[in-house]
PDB file of C-alpha atoms in Angstrom:
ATOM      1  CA  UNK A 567     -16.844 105.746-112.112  1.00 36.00           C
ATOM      2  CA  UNK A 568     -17.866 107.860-114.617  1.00 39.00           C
ATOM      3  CA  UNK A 569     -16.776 111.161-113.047  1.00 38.00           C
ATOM      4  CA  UNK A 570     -12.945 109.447-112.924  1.00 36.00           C
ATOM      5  CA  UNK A 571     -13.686 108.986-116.566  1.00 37.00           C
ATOM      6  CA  UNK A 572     -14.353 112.386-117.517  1.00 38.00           C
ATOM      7  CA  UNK A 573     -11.806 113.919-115.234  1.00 38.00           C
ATOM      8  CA  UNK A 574      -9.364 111.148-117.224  1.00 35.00           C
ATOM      9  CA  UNK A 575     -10.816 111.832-120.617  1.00 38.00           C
ATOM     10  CA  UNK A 576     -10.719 115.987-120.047  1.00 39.00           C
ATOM     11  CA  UNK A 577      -8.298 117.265-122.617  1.00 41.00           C
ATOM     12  CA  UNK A 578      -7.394 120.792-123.292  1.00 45.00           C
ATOM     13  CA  UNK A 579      -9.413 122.543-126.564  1.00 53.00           C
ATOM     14  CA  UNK A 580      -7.121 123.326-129.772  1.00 82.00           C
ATOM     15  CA  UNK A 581      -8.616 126.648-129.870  1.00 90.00           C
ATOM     16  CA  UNK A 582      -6.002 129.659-128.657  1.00 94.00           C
ATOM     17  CA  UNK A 583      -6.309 132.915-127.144  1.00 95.00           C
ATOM     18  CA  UNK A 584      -7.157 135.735-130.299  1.00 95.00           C
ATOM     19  CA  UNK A 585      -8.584 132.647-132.240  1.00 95.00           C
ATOM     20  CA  UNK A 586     -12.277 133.594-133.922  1.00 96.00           C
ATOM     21  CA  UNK A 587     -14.648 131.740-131.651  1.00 96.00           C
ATOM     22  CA  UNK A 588     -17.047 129.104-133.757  1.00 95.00           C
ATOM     23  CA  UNK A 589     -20.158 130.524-134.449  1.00 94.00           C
ATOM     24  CA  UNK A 590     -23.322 128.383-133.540  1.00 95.00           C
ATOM     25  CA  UNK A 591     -26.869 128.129-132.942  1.00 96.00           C
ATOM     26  CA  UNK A 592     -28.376 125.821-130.439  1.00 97.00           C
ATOM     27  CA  UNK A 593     -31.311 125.560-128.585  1.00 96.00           C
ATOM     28  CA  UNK A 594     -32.156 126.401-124.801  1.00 96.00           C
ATOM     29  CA  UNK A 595     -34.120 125.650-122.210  1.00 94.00           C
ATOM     30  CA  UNK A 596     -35.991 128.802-122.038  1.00 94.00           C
ATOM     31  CA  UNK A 597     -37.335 128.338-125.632  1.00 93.00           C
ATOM     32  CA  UNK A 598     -35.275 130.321-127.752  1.00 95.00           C
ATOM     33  CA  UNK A 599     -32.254 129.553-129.704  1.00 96.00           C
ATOM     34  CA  UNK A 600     -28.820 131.563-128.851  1.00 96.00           C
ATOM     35  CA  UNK A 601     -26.206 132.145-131.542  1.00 95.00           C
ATOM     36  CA  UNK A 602     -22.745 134.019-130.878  1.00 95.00           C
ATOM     37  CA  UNK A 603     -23.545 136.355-133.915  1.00 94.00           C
ATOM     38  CA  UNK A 604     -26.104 137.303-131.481  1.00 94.00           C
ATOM     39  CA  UNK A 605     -23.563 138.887-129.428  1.00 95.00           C
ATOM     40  CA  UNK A 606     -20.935 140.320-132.100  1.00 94.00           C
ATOM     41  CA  UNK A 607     -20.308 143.898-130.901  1.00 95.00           C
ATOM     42  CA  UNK A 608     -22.932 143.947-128.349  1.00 95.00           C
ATOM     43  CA  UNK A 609     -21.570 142.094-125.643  1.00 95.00           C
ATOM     44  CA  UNK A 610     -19.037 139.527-124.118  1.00 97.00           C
ATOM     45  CA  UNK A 611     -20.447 135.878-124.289  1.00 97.00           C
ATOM     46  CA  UNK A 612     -19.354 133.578-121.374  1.00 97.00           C
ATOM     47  CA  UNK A 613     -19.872 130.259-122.508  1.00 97.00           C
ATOM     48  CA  UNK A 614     -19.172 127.519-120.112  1.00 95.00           C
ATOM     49  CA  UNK A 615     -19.368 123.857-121.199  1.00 95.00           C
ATOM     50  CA  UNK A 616     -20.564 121.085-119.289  1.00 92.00           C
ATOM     51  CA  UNK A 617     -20.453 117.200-118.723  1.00 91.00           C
ATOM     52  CA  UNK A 618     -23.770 116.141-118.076  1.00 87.00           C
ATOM     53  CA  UNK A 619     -27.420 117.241-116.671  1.00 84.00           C
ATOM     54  CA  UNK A 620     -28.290 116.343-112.813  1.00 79.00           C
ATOM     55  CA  UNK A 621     -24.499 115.185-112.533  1.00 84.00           C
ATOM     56  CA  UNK A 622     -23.053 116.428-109.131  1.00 85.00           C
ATOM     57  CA  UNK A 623     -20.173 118.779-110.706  1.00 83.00           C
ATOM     58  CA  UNK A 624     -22.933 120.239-113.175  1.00 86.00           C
ATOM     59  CA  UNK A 625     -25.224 120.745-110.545  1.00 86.00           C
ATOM     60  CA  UNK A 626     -23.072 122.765-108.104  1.00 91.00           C
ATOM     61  CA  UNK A 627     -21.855 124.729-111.331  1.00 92.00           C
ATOM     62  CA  UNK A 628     -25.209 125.472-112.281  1.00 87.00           C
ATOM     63  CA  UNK A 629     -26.093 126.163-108.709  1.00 91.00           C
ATOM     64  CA  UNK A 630     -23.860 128.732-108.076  1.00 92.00           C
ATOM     65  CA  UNK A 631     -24.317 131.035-111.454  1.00 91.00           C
ATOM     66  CA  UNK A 632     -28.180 130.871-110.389  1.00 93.00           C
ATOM     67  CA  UNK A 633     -27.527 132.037-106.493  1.00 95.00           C
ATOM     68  CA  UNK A 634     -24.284 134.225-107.571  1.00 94.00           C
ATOM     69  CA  UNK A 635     -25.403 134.941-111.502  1.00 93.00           C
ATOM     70  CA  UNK A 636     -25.618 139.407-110.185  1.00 95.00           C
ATOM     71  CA  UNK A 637     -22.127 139.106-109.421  1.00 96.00           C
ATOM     72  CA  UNK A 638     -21.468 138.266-113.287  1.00 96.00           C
ATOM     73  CA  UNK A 639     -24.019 140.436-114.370  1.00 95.00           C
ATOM     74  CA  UNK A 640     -22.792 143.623-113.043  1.00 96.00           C
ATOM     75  CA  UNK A 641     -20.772 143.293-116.392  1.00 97.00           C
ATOM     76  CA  UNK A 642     -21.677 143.694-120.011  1.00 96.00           C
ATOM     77  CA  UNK A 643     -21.754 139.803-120.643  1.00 96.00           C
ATOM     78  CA  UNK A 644     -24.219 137.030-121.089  1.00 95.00           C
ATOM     79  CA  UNK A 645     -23.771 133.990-120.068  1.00 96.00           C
ATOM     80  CA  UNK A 646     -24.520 130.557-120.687  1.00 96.00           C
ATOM     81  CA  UNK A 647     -24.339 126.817-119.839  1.00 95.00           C
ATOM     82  CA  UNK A 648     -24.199 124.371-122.882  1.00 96.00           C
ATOM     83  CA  UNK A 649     -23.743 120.682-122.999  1.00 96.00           C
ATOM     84  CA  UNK A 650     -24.491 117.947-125.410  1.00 96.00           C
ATOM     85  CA  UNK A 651     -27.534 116.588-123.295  1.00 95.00           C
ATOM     86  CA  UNK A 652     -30.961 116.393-124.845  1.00 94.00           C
ATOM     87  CA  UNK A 653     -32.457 119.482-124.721  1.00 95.00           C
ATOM     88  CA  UNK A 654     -35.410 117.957-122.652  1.00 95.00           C
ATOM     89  CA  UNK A 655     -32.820 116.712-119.971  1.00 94.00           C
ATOM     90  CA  UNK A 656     -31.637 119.960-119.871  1.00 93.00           C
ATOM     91  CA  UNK A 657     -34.924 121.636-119.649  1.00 95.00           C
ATOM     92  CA  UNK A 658     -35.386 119.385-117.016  1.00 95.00           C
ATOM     93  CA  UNK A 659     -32.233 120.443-115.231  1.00 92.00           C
ATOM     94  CA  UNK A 660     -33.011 124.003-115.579  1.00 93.00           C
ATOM     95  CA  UNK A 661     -36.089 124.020-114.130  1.00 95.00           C
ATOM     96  CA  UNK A 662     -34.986 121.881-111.215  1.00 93.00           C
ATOM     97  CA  UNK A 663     -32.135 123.990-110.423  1.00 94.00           C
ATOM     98  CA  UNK A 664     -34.436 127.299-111.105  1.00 94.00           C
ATOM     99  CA  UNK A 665     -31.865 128.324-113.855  1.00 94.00           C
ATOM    100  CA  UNK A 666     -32.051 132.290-114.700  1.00 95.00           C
ATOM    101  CA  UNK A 667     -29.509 131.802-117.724  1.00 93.00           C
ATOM    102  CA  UNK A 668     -29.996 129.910-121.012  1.00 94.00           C
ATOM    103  CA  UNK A 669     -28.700 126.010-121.204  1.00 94.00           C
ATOM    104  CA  UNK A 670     -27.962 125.020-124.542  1.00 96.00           C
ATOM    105  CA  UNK A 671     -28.361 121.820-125.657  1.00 96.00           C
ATOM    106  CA  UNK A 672     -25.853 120.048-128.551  1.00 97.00           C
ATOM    107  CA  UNK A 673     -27.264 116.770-128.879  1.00 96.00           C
ATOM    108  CA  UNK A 674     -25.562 116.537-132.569  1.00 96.00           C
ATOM    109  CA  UNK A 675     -22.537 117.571-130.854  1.00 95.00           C
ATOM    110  CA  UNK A 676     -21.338 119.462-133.641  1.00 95.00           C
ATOM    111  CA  UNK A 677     -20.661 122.712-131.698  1.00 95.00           C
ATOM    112  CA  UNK A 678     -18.926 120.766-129.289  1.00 95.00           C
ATOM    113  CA  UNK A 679     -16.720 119.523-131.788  1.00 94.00           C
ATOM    114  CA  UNK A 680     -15.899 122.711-133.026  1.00 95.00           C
ATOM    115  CA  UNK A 681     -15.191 123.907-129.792  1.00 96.00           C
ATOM    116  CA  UNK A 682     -13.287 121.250-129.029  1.00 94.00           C
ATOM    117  CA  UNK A 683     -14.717 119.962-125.740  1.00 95.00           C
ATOM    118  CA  UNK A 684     -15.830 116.755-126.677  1.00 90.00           C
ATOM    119  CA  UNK A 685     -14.074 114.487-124.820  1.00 88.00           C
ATOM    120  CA  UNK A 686     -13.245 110.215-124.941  1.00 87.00           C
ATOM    121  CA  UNK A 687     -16.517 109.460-123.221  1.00 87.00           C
ATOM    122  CA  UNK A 688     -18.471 111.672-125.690  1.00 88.00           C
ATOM    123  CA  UNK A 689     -19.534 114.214-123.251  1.00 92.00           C
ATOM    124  CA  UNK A 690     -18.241 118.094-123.532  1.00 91.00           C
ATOM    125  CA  UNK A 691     -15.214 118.273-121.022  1.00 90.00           C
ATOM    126  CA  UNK A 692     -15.916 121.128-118.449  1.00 93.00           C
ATOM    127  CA  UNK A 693     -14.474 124.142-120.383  1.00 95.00           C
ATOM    128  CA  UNK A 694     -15.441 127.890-120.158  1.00 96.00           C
ATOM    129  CA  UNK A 695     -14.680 130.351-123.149  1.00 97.00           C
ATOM    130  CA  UNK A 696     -14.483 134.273-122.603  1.00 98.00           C
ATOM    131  CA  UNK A 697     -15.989 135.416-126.206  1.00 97.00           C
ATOM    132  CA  UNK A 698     -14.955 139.078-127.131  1.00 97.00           C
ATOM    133  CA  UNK A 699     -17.178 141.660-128.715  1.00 96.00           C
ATOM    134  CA  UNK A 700     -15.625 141.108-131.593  1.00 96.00           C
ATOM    135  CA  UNK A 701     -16.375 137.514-131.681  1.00 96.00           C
ATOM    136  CA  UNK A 702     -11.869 136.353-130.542  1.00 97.00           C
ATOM    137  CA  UNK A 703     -11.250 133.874-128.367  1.00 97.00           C
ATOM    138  CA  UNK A 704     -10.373 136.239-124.612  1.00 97.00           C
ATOM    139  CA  UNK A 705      -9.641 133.118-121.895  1.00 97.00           C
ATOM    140  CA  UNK A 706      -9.821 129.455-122.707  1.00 96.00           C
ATOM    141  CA  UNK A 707     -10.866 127.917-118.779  1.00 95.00           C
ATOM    142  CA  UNK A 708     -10.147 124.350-118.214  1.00 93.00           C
ATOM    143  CA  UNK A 709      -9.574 124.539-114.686  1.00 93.00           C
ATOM    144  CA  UNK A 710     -13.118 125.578-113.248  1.00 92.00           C
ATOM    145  CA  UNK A 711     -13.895 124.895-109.678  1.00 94.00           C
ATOM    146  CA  UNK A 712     -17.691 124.006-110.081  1.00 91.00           C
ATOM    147  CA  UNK A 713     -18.596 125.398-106.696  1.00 94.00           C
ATOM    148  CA  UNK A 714     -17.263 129.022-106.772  1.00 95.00           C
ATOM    149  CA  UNK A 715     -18.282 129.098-111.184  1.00 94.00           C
ATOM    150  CA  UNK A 716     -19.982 132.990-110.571  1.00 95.00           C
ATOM    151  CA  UNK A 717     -17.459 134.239-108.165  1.00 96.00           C
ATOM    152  CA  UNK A 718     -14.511 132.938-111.257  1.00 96.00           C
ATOM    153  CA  UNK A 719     -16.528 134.494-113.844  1.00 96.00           C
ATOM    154  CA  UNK A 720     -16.735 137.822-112.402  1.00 97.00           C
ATOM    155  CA  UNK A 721     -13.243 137.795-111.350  1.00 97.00           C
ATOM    156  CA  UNK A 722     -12.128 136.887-114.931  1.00 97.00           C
ATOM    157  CA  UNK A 723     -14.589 139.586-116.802  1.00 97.00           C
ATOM    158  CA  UNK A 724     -12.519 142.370-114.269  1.00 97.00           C
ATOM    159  CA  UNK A 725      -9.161 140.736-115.047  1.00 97.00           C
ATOM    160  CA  UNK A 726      -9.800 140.993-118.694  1.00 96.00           C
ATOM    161  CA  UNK A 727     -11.363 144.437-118.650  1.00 95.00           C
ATOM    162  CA  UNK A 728     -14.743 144.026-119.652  1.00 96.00           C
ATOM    163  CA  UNK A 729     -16.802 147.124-118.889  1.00 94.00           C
ATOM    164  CA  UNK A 730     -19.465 147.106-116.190  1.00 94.00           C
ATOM    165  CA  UNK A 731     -23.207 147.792-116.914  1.00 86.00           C
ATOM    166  CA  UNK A 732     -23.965 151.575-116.594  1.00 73.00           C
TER     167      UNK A 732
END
């Protein structure tokens, strides 16, 4: 029921293409806390949004960057998973799914909001955004096949051009 409800309640973000991404700092499951001024001029930040912890979407998304992460990091990008769960459900989640990338928590869900992901049901809506160097907006992704998540990230870093690691 409540996968019908997110898939009903999904609605596309107001942010566009060449917009400045939000900036934000949030927690992860490995500890540390992750902020995209991190990133400014550095690298591309790949952050994809998610529903919920231990749901069966999230997990296969979450699978698949941890068994096909190399693929995405053949490129100068980080990437990251970030939802609005506790950040003890997520560390939870993490550890079950033996995740080598940071999951953010947003349990105020003020990043969320800013993003625009946050959907009817209060969750973020499953949305990935390709953050420039330069801290613009480079692909807004609303239509993410949880399953094949590495193999569309890669793809999409070598559609938009970002350089590989040397």
């Amino acid at each position: 029921m409540l996968s019908v409800l997110w898939n009903n309640a999904t609605q596309a973000t107001d942010l566009k293409v060449g917009d400045k991404a939000p900036d934000f700092k949030l927690q992860a499951t490995d500890g540390h806390s992750y902020q995209l001024s991190d990133y400014l001029g550095k690298q591309t930040l790949v952050l994809a949004w998610y529903p919920m912890a231990n749901t069966r979407g999230c997990t296969l998304e979450c699978k698949s960057l941890v068994q096909k992460g190399s693929l995405i990091r053949e490129y100068n990008a980080v990437y990251m998973m970030a939802s609005v769960d506790d950040l003890e459900d997520n560390q939870k989640f993490a550890k079950e799914q033996k995740a080598d990338f940071p999951m953010l928590s947003d349990p105020t869900k003020e990043t969320a909001k800013a993003y625009d992901v946050l959907n009817l049901v209060r969750v973020a809506s499953r949305v990935t955004f390709y953050i420039g160097k330069d801290g613009t907006i480079l692909k807004i992704d609303d239509d993410i096949n949880p399953e094949t998540a590495a193999e569309d990230i890669a793809a999409t870093l070598a559609e938009l051009g970002i350089e590989k690691q040397s």
